[in-house]
CSV table of C-alpha atoms in Angstrom, one decimal:
chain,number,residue,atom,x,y,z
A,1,UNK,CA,-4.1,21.4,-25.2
A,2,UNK,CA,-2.5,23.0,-28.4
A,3,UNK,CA,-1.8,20.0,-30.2
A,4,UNK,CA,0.0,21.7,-33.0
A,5,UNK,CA,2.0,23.7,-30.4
A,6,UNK,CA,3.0,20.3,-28.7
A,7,UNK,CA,4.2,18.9,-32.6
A,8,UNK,CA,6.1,21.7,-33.0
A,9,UNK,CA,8.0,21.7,-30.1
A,10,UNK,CA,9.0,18.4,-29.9
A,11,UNK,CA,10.6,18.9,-33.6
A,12,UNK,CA,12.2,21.6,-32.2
A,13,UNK,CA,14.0,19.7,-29.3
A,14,UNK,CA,14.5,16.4,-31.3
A,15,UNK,CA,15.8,18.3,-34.1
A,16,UNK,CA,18.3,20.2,-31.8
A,17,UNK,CA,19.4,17.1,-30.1
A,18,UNK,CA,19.7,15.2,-33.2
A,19,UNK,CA,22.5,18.1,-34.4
A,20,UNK,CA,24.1,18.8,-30.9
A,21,UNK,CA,24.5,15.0,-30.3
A,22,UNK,CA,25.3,13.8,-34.2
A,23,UNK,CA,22.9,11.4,-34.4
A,24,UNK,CA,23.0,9.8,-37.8
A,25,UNK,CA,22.9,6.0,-39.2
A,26,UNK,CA,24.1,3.7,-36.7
A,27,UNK,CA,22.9,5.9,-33.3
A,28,UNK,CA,20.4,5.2,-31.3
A,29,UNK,CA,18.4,7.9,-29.4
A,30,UNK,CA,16.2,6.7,-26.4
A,31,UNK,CA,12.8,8.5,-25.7
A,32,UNK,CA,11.2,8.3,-22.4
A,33,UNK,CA,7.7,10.0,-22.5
A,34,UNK,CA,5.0,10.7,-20.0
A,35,UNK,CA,2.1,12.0,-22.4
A,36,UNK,CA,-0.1,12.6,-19.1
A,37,UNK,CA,3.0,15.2,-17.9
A,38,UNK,CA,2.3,16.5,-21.6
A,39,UNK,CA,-1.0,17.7,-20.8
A,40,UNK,CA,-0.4,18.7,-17.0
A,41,UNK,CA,-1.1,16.0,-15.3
A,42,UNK,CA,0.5,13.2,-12.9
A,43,UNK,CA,2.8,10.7,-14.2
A,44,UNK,CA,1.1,7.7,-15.4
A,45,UNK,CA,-2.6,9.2,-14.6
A,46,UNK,CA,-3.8,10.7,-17.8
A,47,UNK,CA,-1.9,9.1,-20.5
A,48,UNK,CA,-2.9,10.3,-24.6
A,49,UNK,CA,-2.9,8.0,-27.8
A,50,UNK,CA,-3.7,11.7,-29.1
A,51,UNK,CA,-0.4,13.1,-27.6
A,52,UNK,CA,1.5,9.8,-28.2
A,53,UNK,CA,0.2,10.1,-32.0
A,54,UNK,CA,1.7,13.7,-32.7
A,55,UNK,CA,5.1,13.2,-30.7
A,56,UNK,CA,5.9,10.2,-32.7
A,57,UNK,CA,4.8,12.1,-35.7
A,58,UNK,CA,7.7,15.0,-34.9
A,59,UNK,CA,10.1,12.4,-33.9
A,60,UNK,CA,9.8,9.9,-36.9
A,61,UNK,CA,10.2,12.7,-39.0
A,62,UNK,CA,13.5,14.0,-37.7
A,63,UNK,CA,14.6,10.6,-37.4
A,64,UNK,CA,13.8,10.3,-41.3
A,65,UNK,CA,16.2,13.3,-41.7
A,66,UNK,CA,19.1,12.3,-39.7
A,67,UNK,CA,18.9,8.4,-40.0
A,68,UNK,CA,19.6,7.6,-36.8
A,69,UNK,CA,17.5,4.9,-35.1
A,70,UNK,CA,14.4,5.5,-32.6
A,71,UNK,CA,13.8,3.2,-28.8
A,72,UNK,CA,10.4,4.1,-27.1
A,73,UNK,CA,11.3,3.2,-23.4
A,74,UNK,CA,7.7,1.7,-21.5
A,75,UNK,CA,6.7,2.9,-18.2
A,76,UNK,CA,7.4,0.6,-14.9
A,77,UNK,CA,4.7,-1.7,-15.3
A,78,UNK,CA,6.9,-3.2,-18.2
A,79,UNK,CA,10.5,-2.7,-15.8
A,80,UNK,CA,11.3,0.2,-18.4
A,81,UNK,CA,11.6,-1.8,-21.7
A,82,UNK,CA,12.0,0.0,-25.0
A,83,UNK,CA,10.2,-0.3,-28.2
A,84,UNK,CA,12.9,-0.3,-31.3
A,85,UNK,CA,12.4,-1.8,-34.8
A,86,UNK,CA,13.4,-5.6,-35.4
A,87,UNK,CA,16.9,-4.3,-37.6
A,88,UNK,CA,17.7,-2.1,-34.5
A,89,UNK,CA,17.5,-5.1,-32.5
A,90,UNK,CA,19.3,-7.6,-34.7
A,91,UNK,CA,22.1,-4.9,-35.5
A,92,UNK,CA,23.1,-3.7,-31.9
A,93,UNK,CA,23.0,-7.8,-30.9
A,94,UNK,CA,19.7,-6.7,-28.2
A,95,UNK,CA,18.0,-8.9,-26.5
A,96,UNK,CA,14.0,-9.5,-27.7
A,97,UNK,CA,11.4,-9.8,-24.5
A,98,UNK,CA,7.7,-11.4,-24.8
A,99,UNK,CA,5.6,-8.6,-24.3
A,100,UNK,CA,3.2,-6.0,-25.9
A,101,UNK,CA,2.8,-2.0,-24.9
A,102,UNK,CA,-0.7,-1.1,-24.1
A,103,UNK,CA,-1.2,2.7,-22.5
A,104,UNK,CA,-1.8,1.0,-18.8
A,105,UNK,CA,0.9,-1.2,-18.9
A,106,UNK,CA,3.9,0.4,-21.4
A,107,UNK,CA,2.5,3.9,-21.8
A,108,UNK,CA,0.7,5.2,-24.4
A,109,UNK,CA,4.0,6.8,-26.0
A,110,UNK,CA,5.5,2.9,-26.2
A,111,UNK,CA,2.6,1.6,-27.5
A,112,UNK,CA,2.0,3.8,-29.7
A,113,UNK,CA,5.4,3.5,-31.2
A,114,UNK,CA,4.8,-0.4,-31.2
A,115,UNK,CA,1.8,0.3,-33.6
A,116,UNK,CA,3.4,2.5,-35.6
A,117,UNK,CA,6.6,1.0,-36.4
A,118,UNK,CA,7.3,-1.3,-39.3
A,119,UNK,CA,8.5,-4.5,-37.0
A,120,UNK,CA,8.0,-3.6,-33.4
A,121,UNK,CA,9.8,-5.6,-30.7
A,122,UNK,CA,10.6,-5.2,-27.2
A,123,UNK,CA,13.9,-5.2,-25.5
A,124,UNK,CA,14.8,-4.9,-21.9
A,125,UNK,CA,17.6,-3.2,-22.0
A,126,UNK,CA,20.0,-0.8,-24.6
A,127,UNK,CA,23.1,1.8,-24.7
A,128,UNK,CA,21.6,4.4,-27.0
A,129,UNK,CA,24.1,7.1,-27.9
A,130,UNK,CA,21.8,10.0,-27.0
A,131,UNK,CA,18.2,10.7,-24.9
A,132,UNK,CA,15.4,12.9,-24.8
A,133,UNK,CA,13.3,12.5,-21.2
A,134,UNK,CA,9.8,14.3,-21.2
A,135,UNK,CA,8.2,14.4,-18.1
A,136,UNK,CA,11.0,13.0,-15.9
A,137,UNK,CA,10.2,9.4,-16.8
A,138,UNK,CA,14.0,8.6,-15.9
A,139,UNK,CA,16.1,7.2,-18.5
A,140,UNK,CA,19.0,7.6,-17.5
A,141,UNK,CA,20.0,3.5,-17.1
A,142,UNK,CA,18.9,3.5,-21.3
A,143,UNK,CA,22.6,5.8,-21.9
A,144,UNK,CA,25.5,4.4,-22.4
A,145,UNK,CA,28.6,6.0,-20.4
A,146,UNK,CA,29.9,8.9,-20.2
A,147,UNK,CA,26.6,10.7,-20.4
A,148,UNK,CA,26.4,15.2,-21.4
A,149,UNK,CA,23.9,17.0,-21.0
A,150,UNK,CA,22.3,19.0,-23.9
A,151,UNK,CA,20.2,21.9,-22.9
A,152,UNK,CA,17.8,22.3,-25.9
A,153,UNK,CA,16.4,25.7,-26.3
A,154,UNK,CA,12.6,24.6,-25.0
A,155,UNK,CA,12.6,23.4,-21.9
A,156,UNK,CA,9.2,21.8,-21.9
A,157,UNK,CA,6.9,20.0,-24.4
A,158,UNK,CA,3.1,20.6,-22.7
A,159,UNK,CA,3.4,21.0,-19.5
A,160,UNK,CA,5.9,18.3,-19.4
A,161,UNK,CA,9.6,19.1,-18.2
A,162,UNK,CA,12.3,18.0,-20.7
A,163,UNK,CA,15.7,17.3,-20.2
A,164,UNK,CA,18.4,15.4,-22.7
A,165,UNK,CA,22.1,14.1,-22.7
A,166,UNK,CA,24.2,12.7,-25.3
A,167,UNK,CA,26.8,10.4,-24.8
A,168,UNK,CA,30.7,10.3,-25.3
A,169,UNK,CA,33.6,7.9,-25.4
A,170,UNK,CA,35.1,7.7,-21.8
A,171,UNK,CA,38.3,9.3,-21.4
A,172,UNK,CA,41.1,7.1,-20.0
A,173,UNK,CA,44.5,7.5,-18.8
A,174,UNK,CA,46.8,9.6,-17.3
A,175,UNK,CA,48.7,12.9,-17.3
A,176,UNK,CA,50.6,11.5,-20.1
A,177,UNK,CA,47.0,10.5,-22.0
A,178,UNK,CA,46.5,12.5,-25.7
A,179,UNK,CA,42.4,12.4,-26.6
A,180,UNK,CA,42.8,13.9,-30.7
A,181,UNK,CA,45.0,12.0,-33.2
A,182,UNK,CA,47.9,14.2,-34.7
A,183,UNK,CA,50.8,13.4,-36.3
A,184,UNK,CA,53.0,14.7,-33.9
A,185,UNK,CA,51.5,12.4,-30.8
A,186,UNK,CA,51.1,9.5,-33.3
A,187,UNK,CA,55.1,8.7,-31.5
A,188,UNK,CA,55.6,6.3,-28.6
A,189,UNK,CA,59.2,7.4,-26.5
């Protein structure tokens, strides 16, 4: 496995779903990784501290451009909990869980992340404002609503299948409803 090739592409994606989906200070985007669908093999089966070690790398660093903050969601074993810093924790009001991500039970891509980061903590559950999944590890119920896709211009990192979404305020009302402030609908009749 091209290991550079692997960096490279994930900076790619991240970097184009950091623009498409305006991540900055105050956003949260939620990776779900299979590093064992990275290097052609079954989810969960083959997981990499070697693959986990250079996606983080691309990630942290267009995270460090764009501000916005990082959650590392773990594999089943763990019910799909997610890996954020302690101030992402405290300033989104989440919820901390006892536990620690080790590659067979977390994924090597969570735990990973729990080493790297400044002050790890684990929380079950989060509504980040944009996703990247890599290997189909489904984290979907990590999005808050209404969900968009973004079709970066890679469609795989390794061998794994990527997909990503960003999210969006919900539209509500009516016929009658106006979704961009003007000063000619700021009236009520």
């Amino acid at each position: 496995m091209d290991l550079e090739l692997v960096e490279q592409q994930a900076r790619t994606i991240v970097a184009e779903v950091a623009e498409q989906a305006q991540l900055r200070p105050g956003t949260i985007l939620v990776v779900g990784c299979s590093t064992s669908e990275v290097l052609g093999k079954h989810i969960g089966k083959a997981g990499s501290q070697e693959v986990a070690a250079v996606l983080y790398r691309a990630m942290e660093a267009i995270r460090e451009q764009h501000g916005f903050a990082l959650a590392f969601q773990c594999c089943e074993h763990l019910n799909r909990a997610l890996v954020v810093e302690r101030a992402v924790m405290e300033a989104f009001g989440l919820e901390e869980v006892s536990v620690v991500p080790v590659p067979s039970a977390g994924g090597s891509m969570a735990a990973h992340a729990f080493e790297r980061m400044a002050s790890p903590v684990v929380v079950e559950s989060i509504k980040a404002h944009a996703g990247i999944d890599i290997g189909d590890t489904l984290i979907g119920m990590h999005l808050r609503h209404v969900a968009v896709p973004i079709r970066p211009s890679l469609k795989q990192i390794g061998h794994a299948h990527v997909t990503a979404a960003r999210t969006r305020p919900k539209l509500i009302g009516g016929a009658r409803a106006v979704y961009e402030r003007s000063p000619a609908n700021n009236r009520c009749t």
